[in-house]
Short mmCIF file of C-alpha atoms in Angstrom, two decimals:
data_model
loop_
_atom_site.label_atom_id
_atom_site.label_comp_id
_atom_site.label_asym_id
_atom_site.label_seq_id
_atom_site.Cartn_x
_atom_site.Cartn_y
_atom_site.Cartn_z
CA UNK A 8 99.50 100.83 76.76
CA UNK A 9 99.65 97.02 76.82
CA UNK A 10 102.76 97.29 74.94
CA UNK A 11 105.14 98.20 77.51
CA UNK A 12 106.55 95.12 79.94
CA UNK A 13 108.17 95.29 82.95
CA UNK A 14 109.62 92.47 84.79
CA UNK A 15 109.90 90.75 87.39
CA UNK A 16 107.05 91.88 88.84
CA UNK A 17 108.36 91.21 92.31
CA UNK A 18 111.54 91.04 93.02
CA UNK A 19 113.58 90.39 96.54
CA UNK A 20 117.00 91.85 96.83
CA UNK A 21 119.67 91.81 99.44
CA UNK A 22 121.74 94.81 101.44
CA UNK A 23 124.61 95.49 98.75
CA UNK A 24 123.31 93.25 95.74
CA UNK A 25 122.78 95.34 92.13
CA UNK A 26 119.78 94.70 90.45
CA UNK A 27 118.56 95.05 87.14
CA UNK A 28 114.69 95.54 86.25
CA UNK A 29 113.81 95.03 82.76
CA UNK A 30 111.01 97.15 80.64
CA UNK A 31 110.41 96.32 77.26
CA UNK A 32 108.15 98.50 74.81
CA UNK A 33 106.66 97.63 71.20
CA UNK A 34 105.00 100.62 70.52
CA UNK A 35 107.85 102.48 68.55
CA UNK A 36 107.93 105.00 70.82
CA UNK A 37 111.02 107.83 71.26
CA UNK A 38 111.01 108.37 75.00
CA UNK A 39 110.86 106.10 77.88
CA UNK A 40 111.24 106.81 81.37
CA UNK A 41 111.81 105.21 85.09
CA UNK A 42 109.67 106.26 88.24
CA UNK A 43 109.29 105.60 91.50
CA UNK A 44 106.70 105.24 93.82
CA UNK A 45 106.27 105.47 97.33
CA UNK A 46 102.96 105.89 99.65
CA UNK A 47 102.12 109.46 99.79
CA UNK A 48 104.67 110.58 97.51
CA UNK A 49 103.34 110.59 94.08
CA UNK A 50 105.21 109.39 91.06
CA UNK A 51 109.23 110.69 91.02
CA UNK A 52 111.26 110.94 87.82
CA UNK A 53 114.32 108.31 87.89
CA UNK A 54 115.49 108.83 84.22
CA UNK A 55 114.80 109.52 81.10
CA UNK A 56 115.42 108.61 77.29
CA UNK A 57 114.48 110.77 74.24
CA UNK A 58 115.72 109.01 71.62
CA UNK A 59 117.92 105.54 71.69
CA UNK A 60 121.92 106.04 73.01
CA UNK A 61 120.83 109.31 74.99
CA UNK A 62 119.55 109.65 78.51
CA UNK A 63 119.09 112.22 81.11
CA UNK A 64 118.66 112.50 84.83
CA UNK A 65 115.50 112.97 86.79
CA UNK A 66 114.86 114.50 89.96
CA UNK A 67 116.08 111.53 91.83
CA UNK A 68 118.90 109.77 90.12
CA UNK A 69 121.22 109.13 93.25
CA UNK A 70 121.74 105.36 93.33
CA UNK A 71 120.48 104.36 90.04
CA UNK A 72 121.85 103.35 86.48
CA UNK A 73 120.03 103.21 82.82
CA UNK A 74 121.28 102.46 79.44
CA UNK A 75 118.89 102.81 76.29
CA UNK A 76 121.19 100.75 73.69
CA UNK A 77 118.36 99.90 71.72
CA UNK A 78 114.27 101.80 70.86
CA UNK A 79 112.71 99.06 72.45
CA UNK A 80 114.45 98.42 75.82
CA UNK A 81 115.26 101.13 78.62
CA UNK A 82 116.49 98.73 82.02
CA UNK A 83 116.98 100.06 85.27
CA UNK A 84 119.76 99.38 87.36
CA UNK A 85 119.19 99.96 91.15
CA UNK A 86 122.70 100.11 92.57
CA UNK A 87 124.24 99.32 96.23
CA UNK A 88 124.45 102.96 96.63
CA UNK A 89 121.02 103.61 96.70
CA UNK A 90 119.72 104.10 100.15
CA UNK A 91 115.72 102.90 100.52
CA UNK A 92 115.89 101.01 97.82
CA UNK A 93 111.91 99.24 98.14
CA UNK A 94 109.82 100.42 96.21
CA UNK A 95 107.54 100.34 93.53
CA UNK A 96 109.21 101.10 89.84
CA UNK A 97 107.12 102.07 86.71
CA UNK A 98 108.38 102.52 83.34
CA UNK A 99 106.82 104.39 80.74
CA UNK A 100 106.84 105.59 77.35
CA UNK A 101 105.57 108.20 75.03
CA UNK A 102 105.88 108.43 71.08
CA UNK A 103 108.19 111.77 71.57
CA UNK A 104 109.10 113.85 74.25
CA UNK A 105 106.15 116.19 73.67
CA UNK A 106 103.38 113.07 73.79
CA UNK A 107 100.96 111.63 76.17
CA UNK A 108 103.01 108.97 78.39
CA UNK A 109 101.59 105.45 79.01
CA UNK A 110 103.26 103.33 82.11
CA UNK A 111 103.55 99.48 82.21
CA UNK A 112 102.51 97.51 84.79
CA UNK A 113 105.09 98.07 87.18
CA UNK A 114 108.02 96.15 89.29
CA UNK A 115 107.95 95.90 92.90
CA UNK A 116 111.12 95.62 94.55
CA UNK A 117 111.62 94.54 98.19
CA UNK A 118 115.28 95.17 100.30
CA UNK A 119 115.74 92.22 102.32
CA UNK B 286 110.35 124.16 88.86
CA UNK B 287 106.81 123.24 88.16
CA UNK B 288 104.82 122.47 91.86
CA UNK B 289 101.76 120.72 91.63
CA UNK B 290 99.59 120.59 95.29
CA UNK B 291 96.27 117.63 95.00
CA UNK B 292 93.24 117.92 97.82
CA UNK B 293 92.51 115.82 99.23
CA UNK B 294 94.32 113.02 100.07
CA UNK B 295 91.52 110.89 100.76
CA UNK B 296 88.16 111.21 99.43
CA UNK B 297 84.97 109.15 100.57
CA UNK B 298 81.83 109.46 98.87
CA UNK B 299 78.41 107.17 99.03
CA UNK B 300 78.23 105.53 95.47
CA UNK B 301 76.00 107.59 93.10
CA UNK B 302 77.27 110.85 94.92
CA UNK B 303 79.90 112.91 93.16
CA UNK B 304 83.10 113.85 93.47
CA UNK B 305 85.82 116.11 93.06
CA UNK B 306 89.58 116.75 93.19
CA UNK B 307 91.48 119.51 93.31
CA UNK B 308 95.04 120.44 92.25
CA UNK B 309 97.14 123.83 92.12
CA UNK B 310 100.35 124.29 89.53
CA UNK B 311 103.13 127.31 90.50
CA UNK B 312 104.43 127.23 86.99
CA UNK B 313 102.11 129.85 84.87
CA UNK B 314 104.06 128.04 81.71
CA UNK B 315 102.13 124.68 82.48
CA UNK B 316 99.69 123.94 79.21
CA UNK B 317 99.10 120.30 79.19
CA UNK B 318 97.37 118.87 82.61
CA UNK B 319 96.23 115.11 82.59
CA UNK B 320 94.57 112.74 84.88
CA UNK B 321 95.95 109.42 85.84
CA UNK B 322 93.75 106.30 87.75
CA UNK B 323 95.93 103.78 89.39
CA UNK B 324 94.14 100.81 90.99
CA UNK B 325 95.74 98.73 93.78
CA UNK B 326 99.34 97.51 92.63
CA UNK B 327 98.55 98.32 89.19
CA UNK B 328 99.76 100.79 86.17
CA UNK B 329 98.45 104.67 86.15
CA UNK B 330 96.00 105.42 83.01
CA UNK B 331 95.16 107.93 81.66
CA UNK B 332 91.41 108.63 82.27
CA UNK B 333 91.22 112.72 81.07
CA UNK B 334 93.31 115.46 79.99
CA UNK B 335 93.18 118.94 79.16
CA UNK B 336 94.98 121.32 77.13
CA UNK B 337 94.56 125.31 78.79
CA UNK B 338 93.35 126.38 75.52
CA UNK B 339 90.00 124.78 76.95
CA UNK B 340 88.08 125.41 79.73
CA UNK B 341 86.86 122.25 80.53
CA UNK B 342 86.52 118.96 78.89
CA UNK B 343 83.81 116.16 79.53
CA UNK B 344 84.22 112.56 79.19
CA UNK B 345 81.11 110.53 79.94
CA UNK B 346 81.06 110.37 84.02
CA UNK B 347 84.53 112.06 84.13
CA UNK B 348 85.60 115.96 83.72
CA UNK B 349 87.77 118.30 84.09
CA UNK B 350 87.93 122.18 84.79
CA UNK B 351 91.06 124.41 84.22
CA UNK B 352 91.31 128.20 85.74
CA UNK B 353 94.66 129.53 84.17
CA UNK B 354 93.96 132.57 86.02
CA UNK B 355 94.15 130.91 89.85
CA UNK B 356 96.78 128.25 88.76
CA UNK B 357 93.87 125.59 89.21
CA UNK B 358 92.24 122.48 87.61
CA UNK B 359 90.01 119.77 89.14
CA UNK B 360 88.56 116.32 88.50
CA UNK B 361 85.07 115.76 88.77
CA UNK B 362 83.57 112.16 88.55
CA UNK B 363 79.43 112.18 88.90
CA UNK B 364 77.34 108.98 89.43
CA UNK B 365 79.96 107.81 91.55
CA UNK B 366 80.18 103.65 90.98
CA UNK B 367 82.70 101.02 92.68
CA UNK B 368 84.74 100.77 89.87
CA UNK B 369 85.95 104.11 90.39
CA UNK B 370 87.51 103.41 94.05
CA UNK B 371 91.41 104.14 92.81
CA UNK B 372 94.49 106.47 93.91
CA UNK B 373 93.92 109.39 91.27
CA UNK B 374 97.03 111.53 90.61
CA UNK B 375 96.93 114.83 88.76
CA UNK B 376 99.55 116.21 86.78
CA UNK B 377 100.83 119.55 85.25
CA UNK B 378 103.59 120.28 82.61
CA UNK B 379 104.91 123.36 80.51
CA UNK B 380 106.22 121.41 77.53
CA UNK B 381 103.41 119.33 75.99
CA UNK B 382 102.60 116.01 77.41
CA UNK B 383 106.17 115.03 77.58
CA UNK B 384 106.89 113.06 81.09
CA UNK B 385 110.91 113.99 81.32
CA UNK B 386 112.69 116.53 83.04
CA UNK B 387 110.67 119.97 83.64
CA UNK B 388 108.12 118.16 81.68
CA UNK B 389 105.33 116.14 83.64
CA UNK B 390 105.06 117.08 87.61
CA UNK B 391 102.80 114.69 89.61
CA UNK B 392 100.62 115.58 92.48
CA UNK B 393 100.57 113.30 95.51
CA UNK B 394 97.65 111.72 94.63
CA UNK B 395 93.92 111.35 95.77
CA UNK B 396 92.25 107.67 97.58
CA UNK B 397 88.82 107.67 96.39
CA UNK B 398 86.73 105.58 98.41
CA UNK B 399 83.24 104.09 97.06
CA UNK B 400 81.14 103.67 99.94
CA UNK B 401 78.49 101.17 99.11
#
């Protein structure tokens, strides 16, 4: 699991400002995916990728943006729209859709 | 969906005691159920998981019991240490291990408190 990198790891954004958080894996895995995570609510599904130039919603996809243009790289885009923005952000990945997942390290990102 | 209910929220135990958590799944197509440890501002891992063609499965300090029957599995950690103090979230999913959409359903997760 230490091939999956997110950064930043903190990250301070403005009312109305786009940003982009970057994850990274080398493991050759199919799938990667976007949570979120808030105090006392578990981990949520943001989006998801099975295989490179295909993604799908999650249960809470309201606000954000992904692309998967290449194996390696999934980035989240958390867009003006998005209400309650802070939070903390994990991406994972898992060989295929059908395998164990495996999270990086995480991004938190503050609403100033 | 899949619904996936963790007891309790907060969990103290003196260190050497044991201890357990509990989850409940609504989906009776849920097959894969895995364990994740999260320490402070750090990643989930994986610490255990169990397929319900098992009953149980036993890791070292670490195990975990399925009842397919009542819709229930549970974590049990023995020999409690301070290591293990963490957020411990349980999980449940109908399609394999997979983590996307109708696949892995978190619980809310469990503080487990090492008291020295």
């Amino acid at each position: 699991d230490g091939g999956i990198t997110q950064s930043p790891k903190y990250l301070f954004r403005k009312e109305g400002q786009n940003v982009t958080l970057s994850c990274e894996q080398n493991l050759n895995h199919d799938a990667m995916y976007w949570y979120r995570q808030d105090p006392g609510q578990g981990l949520r599904l943001i989006y998801y990728s099975q295989i490179v130039n295909d993604f799908q919603k999650g249960d809470i996809a309201e606000g954000y943006s992904v692309s998967r243009e290449k194996k390696e790289s999934f980035p989240l885009t958390v867009t003006s729209a998005q209400k309650n923005p802070t939070a903390f952000y994990l991406c994972a990945s898992s060989r295929s859709f059908w395998d164990t997942i495996y999270f990086g390290e995480g991004s938190w990102l503050t609403v100033v | 969906g899949e619904n996936v209910e963790q007891h309790p929220s907060t969990l103290s135990v003196q260190e050497g005691d044991s201890a357990v958590i509990k989850c409940t799944y609504s989906d009776s197509a849920s097959n894969y159920f895995p364990w994740y440890k999260q320490e402070l501002g750090k990643r989930p891992q994986l610490i255990i998981d169990i397929r319900s063609n098992v009953g149980e499965k036993k890791d070292q300090r670490i195990a975990v019991t399925l009842n397919k029957t009542a819709k229930h599995f549970s974590l049990h950690i023995t020999e409690t240490q301070p290591e293990d103090s963490a957020v411990y979230f349980c999980a449940a999913s109908p399609l394999g291990s997979g983590g996307g959409a109708d696949g892995l359903t978190f619980g809310k997760g469990t503080h487990l408190i090492i008291q020295p």
